[in-house]
Amino acid sequence: MKDIRTITKDIKELPPLPEVAQKVFSLLHDPKSNVQDLVKVVQLDQAMTANILKLCNSAYFGLKRKISSLQEALVLLGHKKLHEIIMTDNSSKYYKKVGLGYNLEKGELWKHSVACALLSQILVRKTGLPEDPFLFNAALLHDIGKVILSTYVKTEYDQIIRLVKEQQYPFLQAEKEVIGIDHAELGGRIAEEWNFPGALVEAIAQHHTPDAENYISCIVHLCNLMTIMMGIGTGYGLADYGKDAVMKKLGLKERHLESCMVELWHELQKAEDLLKC
Amino acid sequence: MASKLVVGIADMCVSKDPSAILITYSLGSCIGVSIYDPVVKVGGLLHLMLPESKIAPDKAEKNPCMFADTGVPLLFKEAYKYGADKKRMIIKIAGGGQVMDASGFFNIGKRNYMALRKIFWKNDVLISKEDIGGNVNRTMRLEIGTGRVYLKVSDSGEIEL
């Protein structure tokens, strides 16, 4: 087992979420904030602005006219969508390098994360579950712990896989037993370090072991499973627990999951630019 | 030189080019269906995602490969265009994995498999080889020149199916 202090120290070495993204994040959850504040904050960063406009004009959003300013993007896409684009743009750099430790191709964890985030919105939309402002971000960042843990998992991979194959451990439990911490718990600590709100920290930390009381962790749990079942980010296979209690709590049936998977497939066909960002 | 044709999720490919290799990655609960006529050396590979198109008929119309009940007939029809015959067809399937402790809600892998068996049984076609279930993910590869099908299962090496 590794020294947890060494692993958690790596959190400090992780490049911080850019200041602009941090501000945008707090604006979203500040009921007193004006939507114009979002534009004011983002336009200070030219490179980010350019990338965000590129994404706004991507096939995914299918807008009839070309957007040339953040102001226009705000009017045409709305506050929520613009926020999601900003957070997507800012999160990509963390995931892009992860791969080897989790037996994933380069970029596959990013695809998995974007797919989960898109799926979280589809699930809420199609089933009439309540919206939550933290949901998109929780789904997008649920595997952030893998960014740090990837190196350790790579070193101990044989031992982890032995537990999965021979002892029928779920991957998460094997990870914890061999390394001393699992990627969900570590992800929660990163979210804390980034000053994310408590509900979001919990959702990331509990995405494999959702607490029925934490609505976001339940949805992220389902989205994670569904993308893995679809083969998106399935590096180590399907050695993961599916919680029936979550389905019951949310009042969902298998057909809901199926119909959301169909929708996700269609959205991913259009989301090429989001996956490249 | 062999030409590799990648079959994505909810996608299919049929070929009679002897140098072609059809490959599909990351079959989780999805199922890969390989068909091959050894006489005319025509083969096809389908990566289906869900059992029945009735869940989204409009989407099935746009992409029949997504579902077992619309994808399989299309796969056969495409192979017939190249001279393949149902009676000679060798069918191999793989995938249909499940997450752990699935007690009803996450059984899509099993349901995909049941749907496939039903379709083949109704059409009087036999599955010659299969590698189904478990909580592994699989990569499936069909060589058109030889009709051989290879499987890579999670972290293990490649085996012939």
Short mmCIF file of C-alpha atoms in Angstrom, two decimals:
data_model
loop_
_atom_site.label_atom_id
_atom_site.label_comp_id
_atom_site.label_asym_id
_atom_site.label_seq_id
_atom_site.Cartn_x
_atom_site.Cartn_y
_atom_site.Cartn_z
CA MET A 1 0.00 0.00 0.00
CA LYS A 2 1.23 3.49 -0.86
CA ASP A 3 1.73 6.34 1.54
CA ILE A 4 -1.50 8.30 1.17
CA ARG A 5 0.27 11.51 2.18
CA THR A 6 2.46 11.26 -0.94
CA ILE A 7 -0.59 10.78 -3.16
CA THR A 8 -2.62 13.56 -1.62
CA LYS A 9 0.42 15.85 -1.84
CA ASP A 10 0.16 15.44 -5.61
CA ILE A 11 -3.11 17.35 -5.44
CA LYS A 12 -1.14 20.51 -4.74
CA GLU A 13 1.00 19.84 -7.83
CA LEU A 14 -2.06 19.58 -10.08
CA PRO A 15 -2.43 22.78 -12.13
CA PRO A 16 -5.27 24.73 -10.52
CA LEU A 17 -8.53 25.28 -12.33
CA PRO A 18 -7.92 28.66 -14.04
CA GLU A 19 -9.01 31.70 -12.11
CA VAL A 20 -11.50 32.63 -14.81
CA ALA A 21 -13.18 29.22 -14.53
CA GLN A 22 -13.25 29.52 -10.74
CA LYS A 23 -14.97 32.90 -11.01
CA VAL A 24 -17.43 31.62 -13.60
CA PHE A 25 -18.15 28.70 -11.36
CA SER A 26 -18.96 30.86 -8.36
CA LEU A 27 -21.08 33.19 -10.51
CA LEU A 28 -23.28 30.32 -11.62
CA HIS A 29 -24.16 29.53 -8.07
CA ASP A 30 -24.56 33.09 -6.90
CA PRO A 31 -28.24 33.99 -7.15
CA LYS A 32 -27.39 37.69 -7.04
CA SER A 33 -25.10 37.53 -10.06
CA ASN A 34 -26.08 39.16 -13.29
CA VAL A 35 -25.73 37.02 -16.43
CA GLN A 36 -23.65 39.82 -17.93
CA ASP A 37 -21.06 39.19 -15.22
CA LEU A 38 -20.23 35.92 -16.93
CA VAL A 39 -19.29 37.68 -20.15
CA LYS A 40 -17.31 40.32 -18.27
CA VAL A 41 -15.19 37.70 -16.54
CA VAL A 42 -14.53 35.48 -19.55
CA GLN A 43 -13.71 38.20 -22.05
CA LEU A 44 -10.60 39.10 -20.02
CA ASP A 45 -9.02 35.90 -21.30
CA GLN A 46 -8.64 36.16 -25.07
CA ALA A 47 -7.49 32.61 -25.76
CA MET A 48 -10.37 31.20 -23.73
CA THR A 49 -12.83 33.53 -25.46
CA ALA A 50 -11.62 32.40 -28.90
CA ASN A 51 -11.94 28.73 -27.97
CA ILE A 52 -15.38 29.22 -26.47
CA LEU A 53 -16.61 30.97 -29.61
CA LYS A 54 -15.24 28.11 -31.70
CA LEU A 55 -17.20 25.65 -29.58
CA CYS A 56 -20.37 27.77 -29.73
CA ASN A 57 -20.16 27.64 -33.52
CA SER A 58 -19.64 23.87 -33.57
CA ALA A 59 -22.05 21.42 -35.17
CA TYR A 60 -23.19 20.31 -31.72
CA PHE A 61 -25.19 23.47 -31.13
CA GLY A 62 -26.33 23.69 -34.76
CA LEU A 63 -26.95 27.43 -34.67
CA LYS A 64 -28.12 28.95 -37.92
CA ARG A 65 -25.98 32.04 -37.66
CA LYS A 66 -22.34 32.44 -36.78
CA ILE A 67 -21.59 33.76 -33.31
CA SER A 68 -18.83 36.35 -33.13
CA SER A 69 -19.06 37.58 -29.54
CA LEU A 70 -19.67 36.18 -26.06
CA GLN A 71 -22.61 38.53 -25.77
CA GLU A 72 -24.26 36.87 -28.77
CA ALA A 73 -23.43 33.42 -27.40
CA LEU A 74 -25.13 34.35 -24.18
CA VAL A 75 -28.26 35.50 -26.00
CA LEU A 76 -28.46 32.52 -28.37
CA LEU A 77 -27.34 29.70 -26.09
CA GLY A 78 -28.28 31.00 -22.69
CA HIS A 79 -26.43 31.28 -19.42
CA LYS A 80 -26.47 27.58 -18.58
CA LYS A 81 -25.11 26.34 -21.92
CA LEU A 82 -22.42 29.00 -21.97
CA HIS A 83 -21.35 27.98 -18.49
CA GLU A 84 -21.16 24.34 -19.58
CA ILE A 85 -19.00 25.26 -22.57
CA ILE A 86 -16.62 27.25 -20.37
CA MET A 87 -16.26 24.40 -17.88
CA THR A 88 -15.82 21.84 -20.68
CA ASP A 89 -13.11 23.97 -22.26
CA ASN A 90 -11.32 24.33 -18.92
CA SER A 91 -11.50 20.69 -17.88
CA SER A 92 -10.10 19.06 -21.00
CA LYS A 93 -6.43 19.62 -20.17
CA TYR A 94 -6.63 17.47 -17.03
CA TYR A 95 -8.03 14.40 -18.72
CA LYS A 96 -6.14 14.40 -21.98
CA LYS A 97 -2.94 12.93 -20.57
CA VAL A 98 -4.56 10.15 -18.56
CA GLY A 99 -4.67 6.75 -20.14
CA LEU A 100 -2.05 4.12 -19.54
CA GLY A 101 -2.76 3.48 -15.86
CA TYR A 102 -6.39 2.72 -16.56
CA ASN A 103 -5.75 0.78 -19.75
CA LEU A 104 -7.39 3.50 -21.81
CA GLU A 105 -6.37 4.96 -25.13
CA LYS A 106 -5.25 8.59 -25.01
CA GLY A 107 -8.30 10.85 -25.02
CA GLU A 108 -10.67 8.05 -24.02
CA LEU A 109 -11.14 9.32 -20.46
CA TRP A 110 -11.96 12.75 -21.86
CA LYS A 111 -14.54 11.21 -24.16
CA HIS A 112 -15.97 9.27 -21.22
CA SER A 113 -16.22 12.45 -19.12
CA VAL A 114 -17.90 14.53 -21.84
CA ALA A 115 -20.27 11.63 -22.59
CA CYS A 116 -21.22 11.46 -18.89
CA ALA A 117 -21.82 15.21 -18.75
CA LEU A 118 -24.01 15.15 -21.88
CA LEU A 119 -25.83 12.09 -20.62
CA SER A 120 -26.59 13.75 -17.26
CA GLN A 121 -28.46 16.47 -19.13
CA ILE A 122 -30.26 13.96 -21.38
CA LEU A 123 -31.34 11.88 -18.39
CA VAL A 124 -32.82 14.87 -16.57
CA ARG A 125 -34.49 16.18 -19.74
CA LYS A 126 -36.00 12.87 -20.82
CA THR A 127 -37.19 11.65 -17.45
CA GLY A 128 -38.41 14.92 -16.00
CA LEU A 129 -36.07 14.71 -12.99
CA PRO A 130 -35.23 18.07 -11.42
CA GLU A 131 -32.34 20.08 -12.85
CA ASP A 132 -29.39 20.85 -10.63
CA PRO A 133 -26.82 23.53 -11.42
CA PHE A 134 -23.97 21.31 -10.19
CA LEU A 135 -24.94 18.24 -12.16
CA PHE A 136 -23.13 18.95 -15.45
CA ASN A 137 -19.90 19.75 -13.61
CA ALA A 138 -20.13 16.76 -11.31
CA ALA A 139 -20.58 14.46 -14.31
CA LEU A 140 -17.79 16.15 -16.24
CA LEU A 141 -15.34 16.00 -13.34
CA HIS A 142 -16.36 12.74 -11.63
CA ASP A 143 -13.15 10.96 -12.67
CA ILE A 144 -10.78 13.84 -11.87
CA GLY A 145 -9.10 11.61 -9.25
CA LYS A 146 -7.85 9.39 -12.07
CA VAL A 147 -5.64 12.23 -13.27
CA ILE A 148 -3.42 11.78 -10.21
CA LEU A 149 -4.05 8.12 -9.49
CA SER A 150 -3.26 7.01 -13.05
CA THR A 151 0.48 6.89 -12.34
CA TYR A 152 0.03 4.80 -9.20
CA VAL A 153 -2.50 2.48 -10.85
CA LYS A 154 -0.08 1.94 -13.74
CA THR A 155 2.64 0.81 -11.34
CA GLU A 156 0.32 -1.54 -9.43
CA TYR A 157 -1.88 -2.56 -12.35
CA ASP A 158 -1.10 -6.29 -12.27
CA GLN A 159 -1.93 -6.53 -8.58
CA ILE A 160 -5.19 -4.59 -9.01
CA ILE A 161 -6.29 -6.68 -11.97
CA ARG A 162 -5.48 -9.89 -10.13
CA LEU A 163 -7.97 -8.91 -7.41
CA VAL A 164 -10.57 -8.03 -10.06
CA LYS A 165 -10.12 -11.25 -12.02
CA GLU A 166 -9.44 -13.78 -9.31
CA GLN A 167 -11.33 -12.41 -6.32
CA GLN A 168 -14.17 -10.72 -8.28
CA TYR A 169 -13.43 -7.35 -6.67
CA PRO A 170 -14.98 -4.31 -8.27
CA PHE A 171 -12.16 -2.20 -9.73
CA LEU A 172 -12.71 0.60 -7.20
CA GLN A 173 -12.28 -1.70 -4.21
CA ALA A 174 -9.18 -3.31 -5.73
CA GLU A 175 -7.74 0.15 -6.33
CA LYS A 176 -8.32 1.10 -2.70
CA GLU A 177 -6.90 -2.14 -1.33
CA VAL A 178 -3.71 -1.98 -3.36
CA ILE A 179 -3.04 1.77 -3.41
CA GLY A 180 -4.77 2.80 -0.19
CA ILE A 181 -7.13 5.31 -1.78
CA ASP A 182 -9.53 5.07 -4.72
CA HIS A 183 -9.98 7.57 -7.54
CA ALA A 184 -13.43 8.67 -6.30
CA GLU A 185 -12.17 9.60 -2.84
CA LEU A 186 -9.13 11.33 -4.32
CA GLY A 187 -11.38 13.17 -6.76
CA GLY A 188 -13.40 14.48 -3.85
CA ARG A 189 -10.22 15.82 -2.24
CA ILE A 190 -9.24 17.60 -5.48
CA ALA A 191 -12.71 19.15 -5.65
CA GLU A 192 -12.24 20.34 -2.06
CA GLU A 193 -8.88 21.84 -2.92
CA TRP A 194 -10.55 23.72 -5.77
CA ASN A 195 -13.15 25.06 -3.32
CA PHE A 196 -16.08 23.39 -5.02
CA PRO A 197 -19.36 23.45 -3.08
CA GLY A 198 -19.97 20.57 -0.67
CA ALA A 199 -22.68 18.85 -2.73
CA LEU A 200 -20.35 18.72 -5.73
CA VAL A 201 -17.43 17.40 -3.66
CA GLU A 202 -19.69 14.65 -2.32
CA ALA A 203 -21.04 13.75 -5.76
CA ILE A 204 -17.52 13.27 -7.13
CA ALA A 205 -16.38 11.29 -4.07
CA GLN A 206 -19.49 9.08 -4.12
CA HIS A 207 -20.01 8.45 -7.82
CA HIS A 208 -19.41 4.72 -7.29
CA THR A 209 -21.11 4.56 -3.90
CA PRO A 210 -23.96 7.03 -4.22
CA ASP A 211 -25.84 8.20 -1.22
CA ALA A 212 -29.53 8.09 -2.02
CA GLU A 213 -29.85 11.49 -0.33
CA ASN A 214 -27.36 13.11 -2.71
CA TYR A 215 -29.34 13.49 -5.91
CA ILE A 216 -26.33 14.46 -8.03
CA SER A 217 -24.25 11.48 -6.93
CA CYS A 218 -27.12 9.16 -7.95
CA ILE A 219 -27.37 10.63 -11.45
CA VAL A 220 -23.60 10.68 -11.96
CA HIS A 221 -23.44 7.05 -10.79
CA LEU A 222 -25.96 6.05 -13.47
CA CYS A 223 -24.33 8.10 -16.21
CA ASN A 224 -20.94 6.59 -15.40
CA LEU A 225 -22.34 3.06 -15.61
CA MET A 226 -24.25 3.71 -18.81
CA THR A 227 -21.23 5.12 -20.66
CA ILE A 228 -19.12 2.18 -19.46
CA MET A 229 -21.80 -0.23 -20.69
CA MET A 230 -21.71 1.55 -24.05
CA GLY A 231 -17.95 0.95 -24.18
CA ILE A 232 -16.91 4.58 -23.69
CA GLY A 233 -14.01 4.57 -21.24
CA THR A 234 -14.26 0.86 -20.48
CA GLY A 235 -10.51 0.28 -20.05
CA TYR A 236 -10.70 -2.30 -17.26
CA GLY A 237 -14.08 -3.69 -18.23
CA LEU A 238 -17.36 -3.59 -16.36
CA ALA A 239 -16.09 -4.54 -12.89
CA ASP A 240 -18.33 -1.99 -11.26
CA TYR A 241 -21.42 -2.17 -9.05
CA GLY A 242 -24.77 -1.01 -10.39
CA LYS A 243 -26.98 0.22 -7.57
CA ASP A 244 -30.59 -0.82 -7.92
CA ALA A 245 -31.46 1.43 -4.97
CA VAL A 246 -30.56 4.45 -7.09
CA MET A 247 -32.95 3.42 -9.84
CA LYS A 248 -35.72 2.92 -7.31
CA LYS A 249 -35.02 6.22 -5.59
CA LEU A 250 -35.16 8.13 -8.90
CA GLY A 251 -38.15 6.12 -10.10
CA LEU A 252 -36.37 5.00 -13.25
CA LYS A 253 -36.84 1.85 -15.31
CA GLU A 254 -34.39 0.10 -17.62
CA ARG A 255 -36.21 1.52 -20.65
CA HIS A 256 -35.34 5.05 -19.46
CA LEU A 257 -31.67 4.15 -19.51
CA GLU A 258 -31.98 2.59 -22.96
CA SER A 259 -33.71 5.56 -24.44
CA CYS A 260 -31.10 7.93 -22.94
CA MET A 261 -28.30 5.78 -24.39
CA VAL A 262 -29.87 6.14 -27.84
CA GLU A 263 -30.02 9.91 -27.39
CA LEU A 264 -26.42 10.03 -26.21
CA TRP A 265 -25.24 8.17 -29.29
CA HIS A 266 -26.87 10.81 -31.46
CA GLU A 267 -25.46 13.70 -29.44
CA LEU A 268 -21.96 12.24 -29.57
CA GLN A 269 -22.12 12.17 -33.37
CA LYS A 270 -22.48 15.95 -33.28
CA ALA A 271 -20.12 16.62 -30.40
CA GLU A 272 -16.86 16.11 -32.28
CA ASP A 273 -15.68 19.66 -31.56
CA LEU A 274 -16.43 19.33 -27.85
CA LEU A 275 -14.35 16.16 -27.76
CA LYS A 276 -11.46 17.88 -29.51
CA CYS A 277 -11.35 20.97 -27.28
CA MET B 1 -1.36 -4.92 -47.35
CA ALA B 2 -4.29 -5.52 -45.00
CA SER B 3 -6.80 -2.70 -44.79
CA LYS B 4 -8.30 -2.19 -41.36
CA LEU B 5 -11.92 -1.06 -41.29
CA VAL B 6 -13.09 0.13 -37.88
CA VAL B 7 -16.70 -0.54 -36.94
CA GLY B 8 -17.89 2.00 -34.36
CA ILE B 9 -20.70 1.74 -31.79
CA ALA B 10 -24.02 1.17 -33.57
CA ASP B 11 -22.21 0.68 -36.85
CA MET B 12 -21.59 -2.12 -39.34
CA CYS B 13 -19.36 -3.01 -42.26
CA VAL B 14 -19.57 -5.69 -44.96
CA SER B 15 -16.70 -6.53 -47.30
CA LYS B 16 -15.49 -9.02 -49.89
CA ASP B 17 -11.99 -7.56 -50.09
CA PRO B 18 -9.70 -10.45 -49.04
CA SER B 19 -7.19 -8.02 -47.58
CA ALA B 20 -9.78 -6.33 -45.35
CA ILE B 21 -9.86 -6.73 -41.58
CA LEU B 22 -13.03 -5.55 -39.84
CA ILE B 23 -12.52 -4.58 -36.22
CA THR B 24 -14.73 -3.29 -33.44
CA TYR B 25 -13.45 -2.05 -30.08
CA SER B 26 -14.83 -1.91 -26.57
CA LEU B 27 -17.83 -4.16 -26.58
CA GLY B 28 -19.24 -3.65 -23.10
CA SER B 29 -22.90 -4.64 -22.91
CA CYS B 30 -23.01 -4.19 -26.70
CA ILE B 31 -22.63 -7.26 -28.93
CA GLY B 32 -20.44 -7.77 -31.96
CA VAL B 33 -22.01 -9.99 -34.64
CA SER B 34 -19.72 -11.45 -37.27
CA ILE B 35 -21.09 -13.25 -40.32
CA TYR B 36 -19.07 -14.98 -43.02
CA ASP B 37 -19.79 -16.96 -46.16
CA PRO B 38 -16.69 -19.12 -46.80
CA VAL B 39 -17.64 -19.90 -50.42
CA VAL B 40 -17.83 -16.36 -51.77
CA LYS B 41 -15.57 -15.08 -48.96
CA VAL B 42 -17.87 -12.27 -47.92
CA GLY B 43 -18.08 -11.16 -44.32
CA GLY B 44 -19.64 -8.53 -42.15
CA LEU B 45 -19.38 -7.15 -38.64
CA LEU B 46 -22.08 -5.35 -36.66
CA HIS B 47 -21.68 -3.57 -33.28
CA LEU B 48 -25.20 -3.40 -31.86
CA MET B 49 -26.04 -1.44 -28.75
CA LEU B 50 -29.56 -2.34 -27.64
CA PRO B 51 -32.04 -5.21 -28.11
CA GLU B 52 -35.18 -3.71 -29.59
CA SER B 53 -35.90 -0.78 -31.87
CA LYS B 54 -39.32 -0.18 -30.37
CA ILE B 55 -37.62 1.93 -27.70
CA ALA B 56 -36.93 4.60 -30.37
CA PRO B 57 -38.45 3.73 -33.78
CA ASP B 58 -37.54 7.10 -35.33
CA LYS B 59 -33.90 6.68 -34.31
CA ALA B 60 -33.90 3.09 -35.59
CA GLU B 61 -35.02 4.36 -38.97
CA LYS B 62 -32.04 6.70 -39.08
CA ASN B 63 -29.60 4.08 -37.82
CA PRO B 64 -30.84 0.47 -37.82
CA CYS B 65 -27.39 -0.76 -36.65
CA MET B 66 -28.14 0.46 -33.16
CA PHE B 67 -30.58 -2.37 -32.39
CA ALA B 68 -30.46 -6.16 -32.68
CA ASP B 69 -33.85 -6.48 -34.37
CA THR B 70 -33.06 -3.96 -37.12
CA GLY B 71 -29.27 -4.32 -37.35
CA VAL B 72 -29.04 -8.07 -37.89
CA PRO B 73 -31.44 -8.19 -40.90
CA LEU B 74 -29.56 -5.27 -42.44
CA LEU B 75 -26.20 -7.01 -41.92
CA PHE B 76 -27.45 -10.11 -43.74
CA LYS B 77 -29.05 -8.11 -46.55
CA GLU B 78 -25.80 -6.25 -47.18
CA ALA B 79 -23.89 -9.53 -47.34
CA TYR B 80 -26.45 -10.96 -49.81
CA LYS B 81 -25.68 -8.07 -52.15
CA TYR B 82 -22.16 -9.49 -52.47
CA GLY B 83 -23.42 -12.99 -53.23
CA ALA B 84 -23.46 -14.43 -49.70
CA ASP B 85 -25.99 -17.15 -48.90
CA LYS B 86 -27.80 -17.56 -45.56
CA LYS B 87 -27.36 -21.34 -45.55
CA ARG B 88 -23.57 -21.07 -45.69
CA MET B 89 -23.21 -18.24 -43.23
CA ILE B 90 -20.94 -18.79 -40.20
CA ILE B 91 -22.06 -16.63 -37.29
CA LYS B 92 -19.91 -15.68 -34.33
CA ILE B 93 -20.91 -13.30 -31.56
CA ALA B 94 -19.15 -11.67 -28.62
CA GLY B 95 -19.89 -9.07 -25.93
CA GLY B 96 -23.02 -8.73 -23.83
CA GLY B 97 -21.10 -7.99 -20.63
CA GLN B 98 -22.72 -6.69 -17.47
CA VAL B 99 -21.81 -4.59 -14.50
CA MET B 100 -21.67 -6.50 -11.21
CA ASP B 101 -24.67 -7.50 -9.08
CA ALA B 102 -27.02 -6.64 -11.91
CA SER B 103 -30.38 -7.69 -10.55
CA GLY B 104 -32.67 -6.39 -13.21
CA PHE B 105 -31.86 -2.78 -13.99
CA PHE B 106 -28.52 -3.16 -15.69
CA ASN B 107 -29.14 -6.30 -17.71
CA ILE B 108 -28.81 -4.74 -21.14
CA GLY B 109 -25.98 -7.15 -22.04
CA LYS B 110 -28.12 -10.18 -21.26
CA ARG B 111 -31.13 -8.71 -23.04
CA ASN B 112 -29.03 -8.01 -26.13
CA TYR B 113 -27.99 -11.66 -26.13
CA MET B 114 -31.56 -12.94 -25.67
CA ALA B 115 -32.81 -10.71 -28.49
CA LEU B 116 -30.10 -12.01 -30.80
CA ARG B 117 -30.84 -15.64 -30.01
CA LYS B 118 -34.51 -15.04 -30.71
CA ILE B 119 -33.79 -13.45 -34.09
CA PHE B 120 -31.49 -16.27 -35.16
CA TRP B 121 -33.87 -18.95 -33.92
CA LYS B 122 -36.80 -17.40 -35.79
CA ASN B 123 -34.74 -17.28 -38.97
CA ASP B 124 -33.44 -20.79 -38.58
CA VAL B 125 -29.82 -19.72 -38.29
CA LEU B 126 -27.31 -21.23 -35.86
CA ILE B 127 -24.67 -19.36 -33.91
CA SER B 128 -21.44 -21.23 -34.47
CA LYS B 129 -19.27 -19.64 -31.73
CA GLU B 130 -19.88 -17.16 -28.95
CA ASP B 131 -18.12 -15.44 -26.09
CA ILE B 132 -20.76 -13.70 -24.03
CA GLY B 133 -21.28 -12.18 -20.59
CA GLY B 134 -18.98 -11.61 -17.65
CA ASN B 135 -17.83 -8.14 -16.70
CA VAL B 136 -15.12 -7.82 -19.29
CA ASN B 137 -14.85 -5.70 -22.40
CA ARG B 138 -13.95 -7.17 -25.75
CA THR B 139 -12.41 -6.23 -29.06
CA MET B 140 -13.50 -8.34 -32.04
CA ARG B 141 -11.76 -8.70 -35.39
CA LEU B 142 -12.82 -10.50 -38.58
CA GLU B 143 -10.39 -11.34 -41.38
CA ILE B 144 -12.25 -11.34 -44.67
CA GLY B 145 -9.58 -13.39 -46.49
CA THR B 146 -9.82 -16.32 -44.06
CA GLY B 147 -13.09 -15.80 -42.18
CA ARG B 148 -11.23 -16.09 -38.90
CA VAL B 149 -12.53 -14.14 -35.93
CA TYR B 150 -10.24 -13.02 -33.13
CA LEU B 151 -11.11 -11.69 -29.70
CA LYS B 152 -9.19 -9.60 -27.23
CA VAL B 153 -10.80 -9.80 -23.82
CA SER B 154 -9.98 -7.03 -21.29
CA ASP B 155 -6.35 -7.51 -20.28
CA SER B 156 -5.80 -10.95 -21.73
CA GLY B 157 -4.10 -11.65 -25.04
CA GLU B 158 -5.89 -12.32 -28.31
CA ILE B 159 -7.68 -15.62 -28.89
CA GLU B 160 -9.41 -17.09 -31.94
CA LEU B 161 -13.16 -17.49 -31.58
#
